[in-house]
Structure formats: C-alpha cells, structure tokens
PDB file of C-alpha atoms in Angstrom:
ATOM      1  CA  MET A 170     167.237 105.635  73.496  1.00  0.00           C
ATOM      2  CA  SER A 171     164.980 103.596  76.603  1.00  0.00           C
ATOM      3  CA  LEU A 172     166.675 100.143  77.934  1.00  0.00           C
ATOM      4  CA  ASP A 173     164.050  98.646  75.731  1.00  0.00           C
ATOM      5  CA  LYS A 174     164.856  99.628  73.100  1.00  0.00           C
ATOM      6  CA  VAL A 175     168.125  99.092  73.800  1.00  0.00           C
ATOM      7  CA  ARG A 176     167.601  95.351  73.856  1.00  0.00           C
ATOM      8  CA  THR A 177     166.070  94.990  71.119  1.00  0.00           C
ATOM      9  CA  ALA A 178     168.690  96.792  68.906  1.00  0.00           C
ATOM     10  CA  LEU A 179     171.161  94.382  70.550  1.00  0.00           C
ATOM     11  CA  VAL A 180     168.831  91.801  69.033  1.00  0.00           C
ATOM     12  CA  ASP A 181     168.521  93.254  65.353  1.00  0.00           C
ATOM     13  CA  ALA A 182     172.277  93.777  65.428  1.00  0.00           C
ATOM     14  CA  THR A 183     173.099  90.114  66.120  1.00  0.00           C
ATOM     15  CA  SER A 184     170.213  88.906  63.031  1.00  0.00           C
ATOM     16  CA  ASP A 185     172.459  91.989  60.885  1.00  0.00           C
ATOM     17  CA  VAL A 186     176.109  89.910  61.750  1.00  0.00           C
ATOM     18  CA  GLU A 187     175.069  86.670  61.699  1.00  0.00           C
ATOM     19  CA  ALA A 188     176.299  85.677  58.580  1.00  0.00           C
ATOM     20  CA  LEU A 189     179.743  86.752  61.077  1.00  0.00           C
ATOM     21  CA  ASN A 190     179.193  84.035  62.931  1.00  0.00           C
ATOM     22  CA  THR A 191     178.622  80.933  63.956  1.00  0.00           C
ATOM     23  CA  SER A 192     176.379  79.066  66.462  1.00  0.00           C
ATOM     24  CA  SER A 193     175.911  80.566  68.999  1.00  0.00           C
ATOM     25  CA  SER A 194     179.759  81.627  68.796  1.00  0.00           C
ATOM     26  CA  GLY A 195     180.153  85.656  68.876  1.00  0.00           C
ATOM     27  CA  ASN A 196     178.623  88.743  71.143  1.00  0.00           C
ATOM     28  CA  ILE A 197     177.105  92.581  71.373  1.00  0.00           C
ATOM     29  CA  SER A 198     177.347  95.027  73.605  1.00  0.00           C
ATOM     30  CA  SER A 199     175.632  97.979  73.909  1.00  0.00           C
ATOM     31  CA  ARG A 200     176.535 101.307  77.015  1.00  0.00           C
ATOM     32  CA  LEU A 201     173.820 101.807  78.777  1.00  0.00           C
ATOM     33  CA  ASN A 202     175.711 104.839  81.335  1.00  0.00           C
ATOM     34  CA  ASN A 203     179.362 105.374  82.929  1.00  0.00           C
ATOM     35  CA  LYS A 204     178.881 102.135  85.082  1.00  0.00           C
ATOM     36  CA  HIS A 205     176.526  99.392  83.292  1.00  0.00           C
ATOM     37  CA  PHE A 206     176.290  97.779  79.673  1.00  0.00           C
ATOM     38  CA  LEU A 207     174.008  95.548  78.325  1.00  0.00           C
ATOM     39  CA  VAL A 208     175.151  92.724  76.916  1.00  0.00           C
ATOM     40  CA  THR A 209     173.407  89.050  74.927  1.00  0.00           C
ATOM     41  CA  PRO A 210     173.388  86.578  76.345  1.00  0.00           C
ATOM     42  CA  SER A 211     175.556  82.731  76.294  1.00  0.00           C
ATOM     43  CA  GLY A 212     174.980  80.005  74.616  1.00  0.00           C
ATOM     44  CA  LYS A 213     171.311  80.971  72.681  1.00  0.00           C
ATOM     45  CA  ASN A 214     171.617  80.876  69.037  1.00  0.00           C
ATOM     46  CA  GLU A 215     167.946  82.837  68.748  1.00  0.00           C
ATOM     47  CA  PHE A 216     167.195  85.330  72.107  1.00  0.00           C
ATOM     48  CA  SER A 217     164.743  87.481  72.811  1.00  0.00           C
ATOM     49  CA  ALA A 218     165.208  91.301  73.884  1.00  0.00           C
ATOM     50  CA  ARG A 219     164.254  89.771  77.982  1.00  0.00           C
ATOM     51  CA  ASP A 220     167.417  87.361  77.228  1.00  0.00           C
ATOM     52  CA  THR A 221     169.927  90.301  76.857  1.00  0.00           C
ATOM     53  CA  VAL A 222     172.171  90.496  80.788  1.00  0.00           C
ATOM     54  CA  MET A 223     172.741  95.009  82.518  1.00  0.00           C
ATOM     55  CA  VAL A 224     176.398  94.006  83.457  1.00  0.00           C
ATOM     56  CA  GLU A 225     178.349  96.309  85.736  1.00  0.00           C
ATOM     57  CA  VAL A 226     181.502  98.853  84.117  1.00  0.00           C
ATOM     58  CA  GLY A 227     183.134  98.008  87.095  1.00  0.00           C
ATOM     59  CA  THR A 228     183.450  94.302  87.968  1.00  0.00           C
ATOM     60  CA  GLY A 229     182.147  92.786  84.361  1.00  0.00           C
ATOM     61  CA  GLN A 230     179.691  91.206  87.229  1.00  0.00           C
ATOM     62  CA  SER A 231     175.956  90.313  85.550  1.00  0.00           C
ATOM     63  CA  VAL A 232     173.922  93.149  88.334  1.00  0.00           C
ATOM     64  CA  ASP A 233     171.000  91.917  87.069  1.00  0.00           C
ATOM     65  CA  GLN A 234     168.040  90.825  89.126  1.00  0.00           C
ATOM     66  CA  GLU A 235     166.783  87.732  87.000  1.00  0.00           C
ATOM     67  CA  HIS A 236     169.449  84.455  86.874  1.00  0.00           C
ATOM     68  CA  LYS A 237     169.985  85.087  83.420  1.00  0.00           C
ATOM     69  CA  ARG A 238     174.293  84.144  82.235  1.00  0.00           C
ATOM     70  CA  ALA A 239     175.600  86.473  80.639  1.00  0.00           C
ATOM     71  CA  SER A 240     177.936  86.147  77.905  1.00  0.00           C
ATOM     72  CA  THR A 241     181.219  84.451  78.789  1.00  0.00           C
ATOM     73  CA  GLU A 242     183.048  87.309  77.077  1.00  0.00           C
ATOM     74  CA  LYS A 243     181.878  90.304  79.365  1.00  0.00           C
ATOM     75  CA  ASP A 244     185.194  91.382  81.205  1.00  0.00           C
ATOM     76  CA  LEU A 245     186.685  91.647  77.678  1.00  0.00           C
ATOM     77  CA  HIS A 246     183.382  93.764  76.771  1.00  0.00           C
ATOM     78  CA  ALA A 247     183.757  95.291  81.077  1.00  0.00           C
ATOM     79  CA  GLN A 248     187.485  95.930  80.375  1.00  0.00           C
ATOM     80  CA  ILE A 249     187.629  97.717  76.663  1.00  0.00           C
ATOM     81  CA  TYR A 250     184.570 100.020  78.329  1.00  0.00           C
ATOM     82  CA  LYS A 251     186.876 101.514  81.256  1.00  0.00           C
ATOM     83  CA  VAL A 252     189.684 102.672  79.492  1.00  0.00           C
ATOM     84  CA  ARG A 253     187.766 103.410  76.761  1.00  0.00           C
ATOM     85  CA  PRO A 254     185.067 106.508  77.926  1.00  0.00           C
ATOM     86  CA  ASP A 255     183.994 107.345  73.966  1.00  0.00           C
ATOM     87  CA  ASN A 256     183.391 104.220  73.378  1.00  0.00           C
ATOM     88  CA  GLY A 257     179.180 103.188  73.432  1.00  0.00           C
ATOM     89  CA  ALA A 258     178.608  99.313  72.506  1.00  0.00           C
ATOM     90  CA  ILE A 259     181.641  96.880  70.812  1.00  0.00           C
ATOM     91  CA  VAL A 260     180.933  93.375  68.650  1.00  0.00           C
ATOM     92  CA  HIS A 261     183.461  90.175  68.635  1.00  0.00           C
ATOM     93  CA  PHE A 262     183.023  87.890  66.135  1.00  0.00           C
ATOM     94  CA  HIS A 263     184.587  84.419  64.870  1.00  0.00           C
ATOM     95  CA  SER A 264     183.797  84.545  60.931  1.00  0.00           C
ATOM     96  CA  LYS A 265     185.791  82.845  58.364  1.00  0.00           C
ATOM     97  CA  LEU A 266     188.353  85.440  57.018  1.00  0.00           C
ATOM     98  CA  THR A 267     188.693  86.968  60.454  1.00  0.00           C
ATOM     99  CA  ILE A 268     190.222  83.672  61.989  1.00  0.00           C
ATOM    100  CA  SER A 269     192.354  82.683  59.191  1.00  0.00           C
ATOM    101  CA  ILE A 270     194.528  85.902  60.198  1.00  0.00           C
ATOM    102  CA  ALA A 271     193.960  85.534  63.191  1.00  0.00           C
ATOM    103  CA  GLY A 272     196.275  81.981  62.531  1.00  0.00           C
ATOM    104  CA  VAL A 273     198.569  83.598  60.938  1.00  0.00           C
ATOM    105  CA  SER A 274     201.593  86.061  62.641  1.00  0.00           C
ATOM    106  CA  PRO A 275     201.507  89.089  63.016  1.00  0.00           C
ATOM    107  CA  TRP A 276     203.945  92.086  61.806  1.00  0.00           C
ATOM    108  CA  PRO A 277     206.334  92.466  64.447  1.00  0.00           C
ATOM    109  CA  ALA A 278     206.327  96.737  65.600  1.00  0.00           C
ATOM    110  CA  LYS A 279     205.556  97.590  69.604  1.00  0.00           C
ATOM    111  CA  VAL A 280     202.472  96.732  69.163  1.00  0.00           C
ATOM    112  CA  PRO A 281     202.412  93.900  66.297  1.00  0.00           C
ATOM    113  CA  TYR A 282     199.698  94.016  64.067  1.00  0.00           C
ATOM    114  CA  ALA A 283     197.207  91.862  61.520  1.00  0.00           C
ATOM    115  CA  ILE A 284     196.708  93.928  58.176  1.00  0.00           C
ATOM    116  CA  PRO A 285     198.687  96.299  57.674  1.00  0.00           C
ATOM    117  CA  LEU A 286     198.234  99.437  55.681  1.00  0.00           C
ATOM    118  CA  PHE A 287     197.048  98.171  52.612  1.00  0.00           C
ATOM    119  CA  HIS A 288     194.308 100.215  51.354  1.00  0.00           C
ATOM    120  CA  THR A 289     192.830 103.376  52.561  1.00  0.00           C
ATOM    121  CA  ASP A 290     189.656 102.710  54.343  1.00  0.00           C
ATOM    122  CA  LEU A 291     191.529 101.493  57.823  1.00  0.00           C
ATOM    123  CA  TRP A 292     191.445 104.728  58.973  1.00  0.00           C
ATOM    124  CA  ARG A 293     187.493 104.671  59.213  1.00  0.00           C
ATOM    125  CA  LEU A 294     188.631 102.438  61.814  1.00  0.00           C
ATOM    126  CA  GLY A 295     190.148 104.690  63.933  1.00  0.00           C
ATOM    127  CA  ILE A 296     194.345 103.063  62.686  1.00  0.00           C
ATOM    128  CA  GLU A 297     196.796 105.805  62.179  1.00  0.00           C
ATOM    129  CA  GLY A 298     200.439 105.727  61.089  1.00  0.00           C
ATOM    130  CA  VAL A 299     201.634 105.056  64.252  1.00  0.00           C
ATOM    131  CA  HIS A 300     199.904 101.756  64.714  1.00  0.00           C
ATOM    132  CA  ARG A 301     200.911 100.086  60.853  1.00  0.00           C
ATOM    133  CA  GLY A 302     197.771  98.394  60.820  1.00  0.00           C
ATOM    134  CA  VAL A 303     195.278  96.690  62.752  1.00  0.00           C
ATOM    135  CA  PRO A 304     195.904  95.341  66.627  1.00  0.00           C
ATOM    136  CA  PHE A 305     196.550  91.597  66.796  1.00  0.00           C
ATOM    137  CA  ALA A 306     195.844  91.234  70.149  1.00  0.00           C
ATOM    138  CA  ALA A 307     198.730  88.010  71.782  1.00  0.00           C
ATOM    139  CA  TYR A 308     196.316  84.902  72.930  1.00  0.00           C
ATOM    140  CA  ALA A 309     194.963  84.208  76.283  1.00  0.00           C
ATOM    141  CA  HIS A 310     191.712  81.635  76.797  1.00  0.00           C
ATOM    142  CA  PRO A 311     188.389  82.650  75.808  1.00  0.00           C
ATOM    143  CA  GLY A 312     186.763  84.675  77.580  1.00  0.00           C
ATOM    144  CA  SER A 313     189.717  84.795  80.500  1.00  0.00           C
ATOM    145  CA  LEU A 314     190.383  87.937  82.707  1.00  0.00           C
ATOM    146  CA  GLU A 315     194.039  87.815  80.485  1.00  0.00           C
ATOM    147  CA  LEU A 316     192.614  87.898  77.029  1.00  0.00           C
ATOM    148  CA  ALA A 317     190.009  91.031  78.596  1.00  0.00           C
ATOM    149  CA  ILE A 318     193.515  92.634  79.881  1.00  0.00           C
ATOM    150  CA  LYS A 319     195.672  92.147  76.916  1.00  0.00           C
ATOM    151  CA  VAL A 320     192.808  93.497  75.078  1.00  0.00           C
ATOM    152  CA  ALA A 321     191.861  96.260  76.222  1.00  0.00           C
ATOM    153  CA  GLU A 322     195.105  97.625  76.637  1.00  0.00           C
ATOM    154  CA  ILE A 323     195.651  97.851  72.376  1.00  0.00           C
ATOM    155  CA  PHE A 324     192.454 100.082  72.149  1.00  0.00           C
ATOM    156  CA  LYS A 325     193.920 102.181  75.889  1.00  0.00           C
ATOM    157  CA  GLY A 326     194.671 105.552  74.928  1.00  0.00           C
ATOM    158  CA  ASN A 327     193.691 106.330  71.652  1.00  0.00           C
ATOM    159  CA  PHE A 328     190.125 106.192  68.747  1.00  0.00           C
ATOM    160  CA  ILE A 329     191.229 102.643  67.486  1.00  0.00           C
ATOM    161  CA  LYS A 330     187.818 100.571  67.127  1.00  0.00           C
ATOM    162  CA  ALA A 331     189.219  97.807  65.779  1.00  0.00           C
ATOM    163  CA  ALA A 332     191.961  93.876  66.056  1.00  0.00           C
ATOM    164  CA  ILE A 333     191.865  90.843  65.725  1.00  0.00           C
ATOM    165  CA  MET A 334     192.875  87.942  68.517  1.00  0.00           C
ATOM    166  CA  GLU A 335     195.070  85.295  68.166  1.00  0.00           C
ATOM    167  CA  ARG A 336     194.072  81.765  67.218  1.00  0.00           C
ATOM    168  CA  HIS A 337     189.977  83.225  68.756  1.00  0.00           C
ATOM    169  CA  GLY A 338     188.998  86.051  66.303  1.00  0.00           C
ATOM    170  CA  ALA A 339     187.864  89.996  66.014  1.00  0.00           C
ATOM    171  CA  ILE A 340     186.797  92.431  67.961  1.00  0.00           C
ATOM    172  CA  VAL A 341     185.394  95.907  66.895  1.00  0.00           C
ATOM    173  CA  LEU A 342     184.081  98.682  68.459  1.00  0.00           C
ATOM    174  CA  GLY A 343     181.040 101.924  67.314  1.00  0.00           C
ATOM    175  CA  LYS A 344     180.040 105.207  69.430  1.00  0.00           C
ATOM    176  CA  ASP A 345     177.111 103.873  69.211  1.00  0.00           C
ATOM    177  CA  ILE A 346     175.166  99.809  68.035  1.00  0.00           C
ATOM    178  CA  ASP A 347     175.157 100.765  64.081  1.00  0.00           C
ATOM    179  CA  GLU A 348     178.705 101.968  63.557  1.00  0.00           C
ATOM    180  CA  ALA A 349     180.004  98.862  66.053  1.00  0.00           C
ATOM    181  CA  VAL A 350     177.684  97.264  63.856  1.00  0.00           C
ATOM    182  CA  GLN A 351     179.187  98.551  60.345  1.00  0.00           C
ATOM    183  CA  ASN A 352     182.489  98.982  61.721  1.00  0.00           C
ATOM    184  CA  ALA A 353     182.189  94.819  61.919  1.00  0.00           C
ATOM    185  CA  LEU A 354     181.824  94.583  58.281  1.00  0.00           C
ATOM    186  CA  LEU A 355     184.152  96.471  57.210  1.00  0.00           C
ATOM    187  CA  LEU A 356     186.835  94.151  58.541  1.00  0.00           C
ATOM    188  CA  GLU A 357     185.434  91.610  56.772  1.00  0.00           C
ATOM    189  CA  HIS A 358     185.235  93.320  53.855  1.00  0.00           C
ATOM    190  CA  LEU A 359     188.899  94.702  54.695  1.00  0.00           C
ATOM    191  CA  SER A 360     190.049  91.104  55.944  1.00  0.00           C
ATOM    192  CA  ASP A 361     188.677  89.875  52.420  1.00  0.00           C
ATOM    193  CA  ALA A 362     190.545  91.998  50.126  1.00  0.00           C
ATOM    194  CA  TYR A 363     193.667  91.761  52.017  1.00  0.00           C
ATOM    195  CA  LEU A 364     193.421  87.931  51.604  1.00  0.00           C
ATOM    196  CA  MET A 365     192.954  88.353  47.932  1.00  0.00           C
ATOM    197  CA  ASN A 366     196.137  90.978  47.583  1.00  0.00           C
ATOM    198  CA  VAL A 367     198.399  87.969  49.463  1.00  0.00           C
ATOM    199  CA  SER A 368     197.255  85.476  47.347  1.00  0.00           C
ATOM    200  CA  LEU A 369     197.056  88.033  44.308  1.00  0.00           C
ATOM    201  CA  ALA A 370     201.001  88.826  44.554  1.00  0.00           C
ATOM    202  CA  ARG A 371     201.993  85.530  45.147  1.00  0.00           C
ATOM    203  CA  ASP A 372     200.065  83.695  42.527  1.00  0.00           C
ATOM    204  CA  SER A 373     201.656  86.924  39.503  1.00  0.00           C
ATOM    205  CA  GLY A 374     204.835  87.837  41.236  1.00  0.00           C
ATOM    206  CA  ARG A 375     204.305  90.754  41.611  1.00  0.00           C
ATOM    207  CA  ASN A 376     204.606  92.945  45.663  1.00  0.00           C
ATOM    208  CA  GLN A 377     201.746  93.795  48.022  1.00  0.00           C
ATOM    209  CA  LEU A 378     201.369  97.967  48.380  1.00  0.00           C
ATOM    210  CA  PHE A 379     201.264  99.125  51.227  1.00  0.00           C
ATOM    211  CA  PHE A 380     201.750 102.901  52.840  1.00  0.00           C
ATOM    212  CA  SER A 381     203.727 103.876  54.724  1.00  0.00           C
ATOM    213  CA  PRO A 382     202.885 105.605  58.617  1.00  0.00           C
ATOM    214  CA  GLU A 383     203.854 108.482  57.507  1.00  0.00           C
ATOM    215  CA  GLU A 384     202.351 108.717  53.616  1.00  0.00           C
ATOM    216  CA  PHE A 385     199.300 106.869  55.365  1.00  0.00           C
ATOM    217  CA  ASP A 386     198.853 110.096  58.058  1.00  0.00           C
ATOM    218  CA  GLN A 387     198.685 111.905  54.979  1.00  0.00           C
ATOM    219  CA  PHE A 388     196.251 110.867  54.102  1.00  0.00           C
ATOM    220  CA  ARG A 389     194.397 111.176  56.908  1.00  0.00           C
ATOM    221  CA  ARG A 390     195.106 115.067  56.978  1.00  0.00           C
ATOM    222  CA  HIS A 391     193.948 114.796  53.730  1.00  0.00           C
ATOM    223  CA  VAL A 392     190.570 113.639  54.896  1.00  0.00           C
ATOM    224  CA  GLN A 393     189.663 116.190  57.156  1.00  0.00           C
ATOM    225  CA  GLN A 394     191.049 119.030  55.297  1.00  0.00           C
ATOM    226  CA  ILE A 395     188.822 119.045  53.053  1.00  0.00           C
ATOM    227  CA  GLY A 396     186.138 117.572  55.456  1.00  0.00           C
ATOM    228  CA  TYR A 397     185.493 113.941  54.137  1.00  0.00           C
ATOM    229  CA  VAL A 398     182.418 112.460  56.686  1.00  0.00           C
ATOM    230  CA  GLY A 399     181.014 110.373  53.302  1.00  0.00           C
ATOM    231  CA  LYS A 400     181.837 107.930  50.875  1.00  0.00           C
ATOM    232  CA  LEU A 401     185.324 108.653  49.008  1.00  0.00           C
TER     233      LEU A 401
END
C-alpha cells in the first residue's frame, strides 16, 4: 500500500472506531516498514490524511519534514512495533466499557488479567490458556515512556492482540489496519458481554462460568484441527 493510501486508511479507521472514543482521545497507527510507522495527530477531533505523522520505530520521534505533532502516545506504538514484528497496526481507545474494566483491580496471576476466559471469542485476540484472559497493564502516566515499556512487555514473545491499561483504556493490535479495527470492536463487544455476565451472575446468585486454561487450549486446538477461519 502506498504512503498516501496508508494516510487515508488511518483517517477512515478513525471514523470506524469513532464511537469508541470521546473528543480527540485515542489514536491509531500503521507500520510502513521495519523502521517507520504512521500515526494519527495529537489533539485533533477531525484531521485529514496530510495531518498523519511519520514516526521512527527505534526512537519514537517524528521524522516528518512538516511541523506536525504526532499522538502523545507515539512511544506506546513504537515500543510495541519493536517487540512485535508480526504486527502491522495498532488502535488505542478510551471506550466507556473498557474504561470501566480498567478501573477495577485485575484478576491476580503472573501476568494479571482484566477479562477472564469466559467466552470462546477471546481466541480471536490471540489469547491462550496460559494467559488466563485479556492482560492488564499496571498504571503509568498516559504518554509516558514507562507506560509504553510496560505495555510492550505484555505483547512481547506471543501473539496477544489486546490489553487493558489500568485507569486508562484499551489497546489492540492487528496484521493491518482493518484487522486492528475489527479487534477493537471485538474487544468492546466482549467487554460489554463480560460486564453483563458479572451483573447477571450477581443478581441471580448464580456462578460465572469460565474456561480453565487447559479447556481453553483444547478449544484452540479444536479450532485449528477443523481449519476454522471464519465465523463459528
């Protein structure tokens, strides 16, 4: 895809996830090559393809000749691209549902998690039994290098495509912009379903039903064996 087409795709993707954000919050990026990515600009409710900013993966610094201000979370995107060469796009958003989950203490584990293994669709986000659910990144100030490093560590050495950031929001990955947008919408859907699951169990006095890590991996192997690629 040409540079101009990637710039336009970022604008289109922002419209696709508009309902997940308020005002100018959230940001989207797309990898151009091993050294650079494009990211949405900072502090703009509306922007054009020309406003997107080219950033260097290695430094997290803008390399655009024009004086444009990249998203304040550019380091977050850069650090993730460093550790995930398979990843081609990132969507970070502050939806009401993921913010709600981000404001509750996580389930305790070696890597804490925010949404447990309550539904099969979690496999679409690269979740495996060992992860026990959607990972939860401990708090660090938004836009800080500390946050960027903490979140990147969660995505390192695996194929996880989503995480919740404490008292902040959510971040999802994809092989390209289209997949990243779809994963953002899926995480929002699962967040909604999980919160309803919690409420229903509480109000009815019944237990929530979760997969054990072993059961979830059995499901993953089943999906692979039947060659599943579409909708279940």
